[in-house]
PDB file of C-alpha atoms in Angstrom:
ATOM      1  CA  MET E 209      17.273   4.380 -16.598  1.00  0.00           C
ATOM      2  CA  THR E 210      15.791   6.134 -13.583  1.00  0.00           C
ATOM      3  CA  ARG E 211      16.760   4.686 -10.233  1.00  0.00           C
ATOM      4  CA  PHE E 212      13.841   3.202  -8.280  1.00  0.00           C
ATOM      5  CA  ILE E 213      13.544   4.651  -4.797  1.00  0.00           C
ATOM      6  CA  GLY E 214      10.014   3.580  -3.947  1.00  0.00           C
ATOM      7  CA  PRO E 215       8.559   1.901  -0.909  1.00  0.00           C
ATOM      8  CA  ILE E 216       9.604  -1.640  -0.176  1.00  0.00           C
ATOM      9  CA  THR E 217       6.746  -3.354   1.604  1.00  0.00           C
ATOM     10  CA  SER E 218       7.729  -6.943   2.237  1.00  0.00           C
ATOM     11  CA  SER E 219       9.148  -8.137   5.525  1.00  0.00           C
ATOM     12  CA  ILE E 220      12.474  -9.117   3.958  1.00  0.00           C
ATOM     13  CA  PHE E 221      13.403  -5.455   3.850  1.00  0.00           C
ATOM     14  CA  LEU E 222      12.739  -4.887   7.524  1.00  0.00           C
ATOM     15  CA  LEU E 223      15.464  -7.287   8.639  1.00  0.00           C
ATOM     16  CA  ALA E 224      18.741  -5.851   9.834  1.00  0.00           C
ATOM     17  CA  THR E 225      21.692  -7.635   8.294  1.00  0.00           C
ATOM     18  CA  ASN E 226      25.429  -7.689   8.680  1.00  0.00           C
ATOM     19  CA  THR E 227      27.747  -7.855   5.740  1.00  0.00           C
ATOM     20  CA  CYS E 228      29.610 -10.730   7.419  1.00  0.00           C
ATOM     21  CA  THR E 229      28.300 -14.097   8.541  1.00  0.00           C
ATOM     22  CA  THR E 230      29.836 -16.388  11.090  1.00  0.00           C
ATOM     23  CA  GLY E 231      30.831 -19.878  10.095  1.00  0.00           C
ATOM     24  CA  VAL E 232      31.251 -22.760  12.516  1.00  0.00           C
ATOM     25  CA  ASN E 233      34.762 -23.890  11.577  1.00  0.00           C
ATOM     26  CA  ALA E 234      35.845 -21.319   9.031  1.00  0.00           C
ATOM     27  CA  MET E 235      36.522 -17.651   8.656  1.00  0.00           C
ATOM     28  CA  PRO E 236      33.276 -15.731   8.300  1.00  0.00           C
ATOM     29  CA  PHE E 237      32.122 -14.817   4.822  1.00  0.00           C
ATOM     30  CA  CYS E 238      32.131 -11.061   4.247  1.00  0.00           C
ATOM     31  CA  ASN E 239      30.501  -9.263   1.356  1.00  0.00           C
ATOM     32  CA  SER E 240      32.552  -6.559  -0.268  1.00  0.00           C
ATOM     33  CA  ASP E 241      31.122  -3.503  -1.966  1.00  0.00           C
ATOM     34  CA  ALA E 242      33.439  -4.153  -4.909  1.00  0.00           C
ATOM     35  CA  THR E 243      31.991  -7.637  -5.442  1.00  0.00           C
ATOM     36  CA  LEU E 244      28.408  -6.481  -4.937  1.00  0.00           C
ATOM     37  CA  ARG E 245      28.976  -3.667  -7.443  1.00  0.00           C
ATOM     38  CA  LYS E 246      30.575  -6.062  -9.949  1.00  0.00           C
ATOM     39  CA  ILE E 247      27.678  -8.516  -9.700  1.00  0.00           C
ATOM     40  CA  LEU E 248      24.995  -5.833  -9.998  1.00  0.00           C
ATOM     41  CA  THR E 249      26.583  -3.964 -12.904  1.00  0.00           C
ATOM     42  CA  THR E 250      27.833  -6.879 -15.005  1.00  0.00           C
ATOM     43  CA  SER E 251      24.883  -9.231 -14.552  1.00  0.00           C
ATOM     44  CA  ARG E 252      22.143  -8.689 -17.089  1.00  0.00           C
ATOM     45  CA  THR E 253      20.445 -12.089 -16.986  1.00  0.00           C
ATOM     46  CA  ILE E 254      19.249 -13.264 -13.572  1.00  0.00           C
ATOM     47  CA  ALA E 255      17.669 -16.577 -12.626  1.00  0.00           C
ATOM     48  CA  LEU E 256      15.520 -16.062  -9.533  1.00  0.00           C
ATOM     49  CA  VAL E 257      15.241 -19.452  -7.791  1.00  0.00           C
ATOM     50  CA  GLY E 258      12.285 -19.739  -5.446  1.00  0.00           C
ATOM     51  CA  ALA E 259      10.066 -17.332  -7.358  1.00  0.00           C
ATOM     52  CA  SER E 260       6.552 -17.025  -5.973  1.00  0.00           C
ATOM     53  CA  ALA E 261       3.243 -15.980  -7.505  1.00  0.00           C
ATOM     54  CA  ASN E 262       2.182 -14.686  -4.080  1.00  0.00           C
ATOM     55  CA  THR E 263       2.597 -10.908  -4.237  1.00  0.00           C
ATOM     56  CA  ALA E 264       3.168 -10.798  -0.471  1.00  0.00           C
ATOM     57  CA  ARG E 265       6.344 -12.880  -0.803  1.00  0.00           C
ATOM     58  CA  PRO E 266       9.712 -11.105  -1.002  1.00  0.00           C
ATOM     59  CA  SER E 267      10.765 -13.140  -4.056  1.00  0.00           C
ATOM     60  CA  ASN E 268       7.782 -11.797  -5.993  1.00  0.00           C
ATOM     61  CA  GLU E 269       8.536  -8.221  -5.026  1.00  0.00           C
ATOM     62  CA  VAL E 270      12.235  -8.515  -5.860  1.00  0.00           C
ATOM     63  CA  LEU E 271      11.415 -10.091  -9.232  1.00  0.00           C
ATOM     64  CA  GLY E 272       9.041  -7.278 -10.122  1.00  0.00           C
ATOM     65  CA  VAL E 273      11.361  -4.472  -9.083  1.00  0.00           C
ATOM     66  CA  LEU E 274      14.424  -5.967 -10.816  1.00  0.00           C
ATOM     67  CA  VAL E 275      12.428  -6.266 -14.054  1.00  0.00           C
ATOM     68  CA  GLU E 276      10.257  -3.164 -13.993  1.00  0.00           C
ATOM     69  CA  HIS E 277      12.519  -0.590 -12.342  1.00  0.00           C
ATOM     70  CA  TYR E 278      16.078  -1.731 -12.912  1.00  0.00           C
ATOM     71  CA  GLY E 279      15.899  -3.361 -16.351  1.00  0.00           C
ATOM     72  CA  TYR E 280      17.332  -6.789 -15.573  1.00  0.00           C
ATOM     73  CA  ASP E 281      16.299  -9.787 -17.667  1.00  0.00           C
ATOM     74  CA  VAL E 282      14.963 -12.071 -14.929  1.00  0.00           C
ATOM     75  CA  TYR E 283      13.964 -15.724 -15.369  1.00  0.00           C
ATOM     76  CA  PRO E 284      11.773 -16.999 -12.498  1.00  0.00           C
ATOM     77  CA  VAL E 285      12.504 -20.574 -11.392  1.00  0.00           C
ATOM     78  CA  ASN E 286       9.927 -22.648  -9.499  1.00  0.00           C
ATOM     79  CA  PRO E 287       9.123 -26.260 -10.482  1.00  0.00           C
ATOM     80  CA  GLY E 288       5.545 -26.099  -9.195  1.00  0.00           C
ATOM     81  CA  LEU E 289       4.688 -22.914 -11.069  1.00  0.00           C
ATOM     82  CA  ALA E 290       6.478 -24.132 -14.195  1.00  0.00           C
ATOM     83  CA  ALA E 291       4.368 -27.304 -14.219  1.00  0.00           C
ATOM     84  CA  SER E 292       1.228 -25.164 -14.490  1.00  0.00           C
ATOM     85  CA  ASP E 293       2.705 -22.887 -17.197  1.00  0.00           C
ATOM     86  CA  LYS E 294       2.605 -19.786 -14.989  1.00  0.00           C
ATOM     87  CA  CYS E 295       4.095 -16.446 -15.907  1.00  0.00           C
ATOM     88  CA  LEU E 296       5.284 -13.810 -13.442  1.00  0.00           C
ATOM     89  CA  TYR E 297       5.591 -10.217 -14.589  1.00  0.00           C
ATOM     90  CA  GLY E 298       5.095 -11.450 -18.142  1.00  0.00           C
ATOM     91  CA  ARG E 299       7.967 -13.920 -17.852  1.00  0.00           C
ATOM     92  CA  LYS E 300       7.710 -17.676 -18.244  1.00  0.00           C
ATOM     93  CA  VAL E 301       8.536 -19.610 -15.076  1.00  0.00           C
ATOM     94  CA  TYR E 302      11.139 -22.374 -15.517  1.00  0.00           C
ATOM     95  CA  LYS E 303      11.434 -25.702 -13.732  1.00  0.00           C
ATOM     96  CA  SER E 304      15.206 -25.507 -13.207  1.00  0.00           C
ATOM     97  CA  LEU E 305      18.275 -23.493 -14.100  1.00  0.00           C
ATOM     98  CA  GLN E 306      19.051 -26.011 -16.838  1.00  0.00           C
ATOM     99  CA  ASP E 307      15.756 -25.191 -18.557  1.00  0.00           C
ATOM    100  CA  ILE E 308      16.542 -21.494 -19.013  1.00  0.00           C
ATOM    101  CA  PRO E 309      17.285 -21.009 -22.738  1.00  0.00           C
ATOM    102  CA  VAL E 310      20.001 -18.355 -22.350  1.00  0.00           C
ATOM    103  CA  PRO E 311      23.251 -18.091 -20.378  1.00  0.00           C
ATOM    104  CA  VAL E 312      22.660 -16.912 -16.797  1.00  0.00           C
ATOM    105  CA  ASP E 313      24.871 -14.250 -15.267  1.00  0.00           C
ATOM    106  CA  MET E 314      23.532 -14.322 -11.696  1.00  0.00           C
ATOM    107  CA  VAL E 315      21.467 -16.811  -9.712  1.00  0.00           C
ATOM    108  CA  ASP E 316      19.404 -15.073  -7.017  1.00  0.00           C
ATOM    109  CA  VAL E 317      18.501 -17.635  -4.327  1.00  0.00           C
ATOM    110  CA  PHE E 318      15.243 -17.442  -2.379  1.00  0.00           C
ATOM    111  CA  ARG E 319      15.474 -20.904  -0.802  1.00  0.00           C
ATOM    112  CA  ASN E 320      16.321 -21.992   2.714  1.00  0.00           C
ATOM    113  CA  SER E 321      19.960 -22.025   3.752  1.00  0.00           C
ATOM    114  CA  LYS E 322      20.271 -25.821   3.540  1.00  0.00           C
ATOM    115  CA  ASP E 323      18.866 -25.922  -0.017  1.00  0.00           C
ATOM    116  CA  ALA E 324      21.270 -23.206  -1.157  1.00  0.00           C
ATOM    117  CA  ALA E 325      24.025 -25.797  -1.625  1.00  0.00           C
ATOM    118  CA  GLY E 326      22.072 -27.616  -4.329  1.00  0.00           C
ATOM    119  CA  VAL E 327      21.260 -24.346  -6.073  1.00  0.00           C
ATOM    120  CA  VAL E 328      24.940 -23.402  -6.025  1.00  0.00           C
ATOM    121  CA  ASP E 329      25.787 -26.760  -7.614  1.00  0.00           C
ATOM    122  CA  GLU E 330      23.238 -26.048 -10.357  1.00  0.00           C
ATOM    123  CA  ALA E 331      24.586 -22.513 -10.828  1.00  0.00           C
ATOM    124  CA  ILE E 332      28.085 -23.889 -11.293  1.00  0.00           C
ATOM    125  CA  GLY E 333      26.714 -26.504 -13.695  1.00  0.00           C
ATOM    126  CA  VAL E 334      25.046 -23.945 -15.971  1.00  0.00           C
ATOM    127  CA  GLY E 335      28.073 -21.656 -15.989  1.00  0.00           C
ATOM    128  CA  ALA E 336      26.599 -18.778 -13.982  1.00  0.00           C
ATOM    129  CA  LYS E 337      29.020 -16.009 -13.104  1.00  0.00           C
ATOM    130  CA  ALA E 338      27.586 -15.199  -9.678  1.00  0.00           C
ATOM    131  CA  VAL E 339      25.295 -16.431  -6.935  1.00  0.00           C
ATOM    132  CA  TRP E 340      23.336 -14.114  -4.679  1.00  0.00           C
ATOM    133  CA  LEU E 341      22.034 -15.662  -1.458  1.00  0.00           C
ATOM    134  CA  GLN E 342      19.197 -13.492  -0.190  1.00  0.00           C
ATOM    135  CA  ILE E 343      18.682 -12.108   3.300  1.00  0.00           C
ATOM    136  CA  GLY E 344      18.435 -15.025   5.700  1.00  0.00           C
ATOM    137  CA  VAL E 345      20.029 -17.478   3.244  1.00  0.00           C
ATOM    138  CA  VAL E 346      23.384 -18.249   4.864  1.00  0.00           C
ATOM    139  CA  ASN E 347      25.441 -21.247   3.806  1.00  0.00           C
ATOM    140  CA  GLU E 348      29.176 -20.779   4.272  1.00  0.00           C
ATOM    141  CA  GLU E 349      30.080 -24.066   2.554  1.00  0.00           C
ATOM    142  CA  ALA E 350      27.957 -23.237  -0.495  1.00  0.00           C
ATOM    143  CA  ALA E 351      29.525 -19.768  -0.692  1.00  0.00           C
ATOM    144  CA  GLU E 352      33.026 -21.229  -0.508  1.00  0.00           C
ATOM    145  CA  LYS E 353      32.185 -23.847  -3.145  1.00  0.00           C
ATOM    146  CA  ALA E 354      30.898 -21.134  -5.483  1.00  0.00           C
ATOM    147  CA  LYS E 355      33.998 -18.997  -4.922  1.00  0.00           C
ATOM    148  CA  ALA E 356      36.275 -22.015  -5.500  1.00  0.00           C
ATOM    149  CA  ALA E 357      34.491 -22.578  -8.832  1.00  0.00           C
ATOM    150  CA  GLY E 358      35.200 -18.968  -9.841  1.00  0.00           C
ATOM    151  CA  LEU E 359      31.781 -17.442  -9.155  1.00  0.00           C
ATOM    152  CA  ASP E 360      31.295 -14.117  -7.427  1.00  0.00           C
ATOM    153  CA  VAL E 361      29.208 -14.468  -4.270  1.00  0.00           C
ATOM    154  CA  ALA E 362      26.880 -12.259  -2.245  1.00  0.00           C
ATOM    155  CA  MET E 363      25.301 -13.684   0.901  1.00  0.00           C
ATOM    156  CA  ASN E 364      22.643 -12.531   3.353  1.00  0.00           C
ATOM    157  CA  VAL E 365      21.937  -9.337   1.408  1.00  0.00           C
ATOM    158  CA  CYS E 366      19.306  -8.213  -1.085  1.00  0.00           C
ATOM    159  CA  PRO E 367      19.920  -6.471  -4.403  1.00  0.00           C
ATOM    160  CA  LEU E 368      17.020  -4.105  -3.694  1.00  0.00           C
ATOM    161  CA  HIS E 369      18.971  -2.780  -0.714  1.00  0.00           C
ATOM    162  CA  GLU E 370      22.334  -2.770  -2.428  1.00  0.00           C
ATOM    163  CA  LEU E 371      21.368  -1.137  -5.746  1.00  0.00           C
ATOM    164  CA  PRO E 372      20.364   2.214  -4.202  1.00  0.00           C
ATOM    165  CA  ARG E 373      23.000   2.018  -1.452  1.00  0.00           C
ATOM    166  CA  LEU E 374      25.730   1.658  -4.074  1.00  0.00           C
ATOM    167  CA  GLY E 375      24.116   4.186  -6.438  1.00  0.00           C
ATOM    168  CA  ILE E 376      23.551   1.606  -9.177  1.00  0.00           C
ATOM    169  CA  ASP E 377      20.712   2.097 -11.667  1.00  0.00           C
ATOM    170  CA  GLY E 378      20.828  -1.433 -13.083  1.00  0.00           C
ATOM    171  CA  PRO E 379      23.136  -3.403 -15.329  1.00  0.00           C
ATOM    172  CA  ASP E 380      25.750  -1.567 -17.344  1.00  0.00           C
ATOM    173  CA  GLU E 381      24.757  -1.067 -20.949  1.00  0.00           C
ATOM    174  CA  LYS E 382      26.126  -3.658 -23.320  1.00  0.00           C
ATOM    175  CA  GLU E 383      28.994  -2.394 -25.368  1.00  0.00           C
ATOM    176  CA  THR E 384      28.293  -2.223 -29.083  1.00  0.00           C
ATOM    177  CA  SER E 385      30.917  -2.959 -31.680  1.00  0.00           C
TER     178      SER E 385
END
């Protein structure tokens, strides 16, 4: 698969981010390249929570690029869009993580920081392997809860930044027996 190195137009990509966040009473969460690489290469199925039909929204852009340029199998999640049987990039929109008919590797969170905790609980409940809290989504307690449940965690970063930075072209190919 050819690596996508096209223009990123949404405002989410103009924000400067640190790889560490500062918690109030705890050690700050720090992303590691090893964990980011593991999530991005081993995750094939992604649930994108907070998907939007508005093409000006970062969640819409990320969904499209992950599907069309990187080859991930992305399931958009948005209760309002699901109720009206919407599709985004040819993919059915689901009401919740529990409604997705296949196992989810990664849950990509485009919700506010406070709501991230509930999404992490759902991710744990469906057996996801990783949660990815997008740029601006910072919830130290949710990150720690996910880690304690055995999930890999990325926080306050975007896969569309990290894929090219780490030289990743998409998920590793499935091994065939």
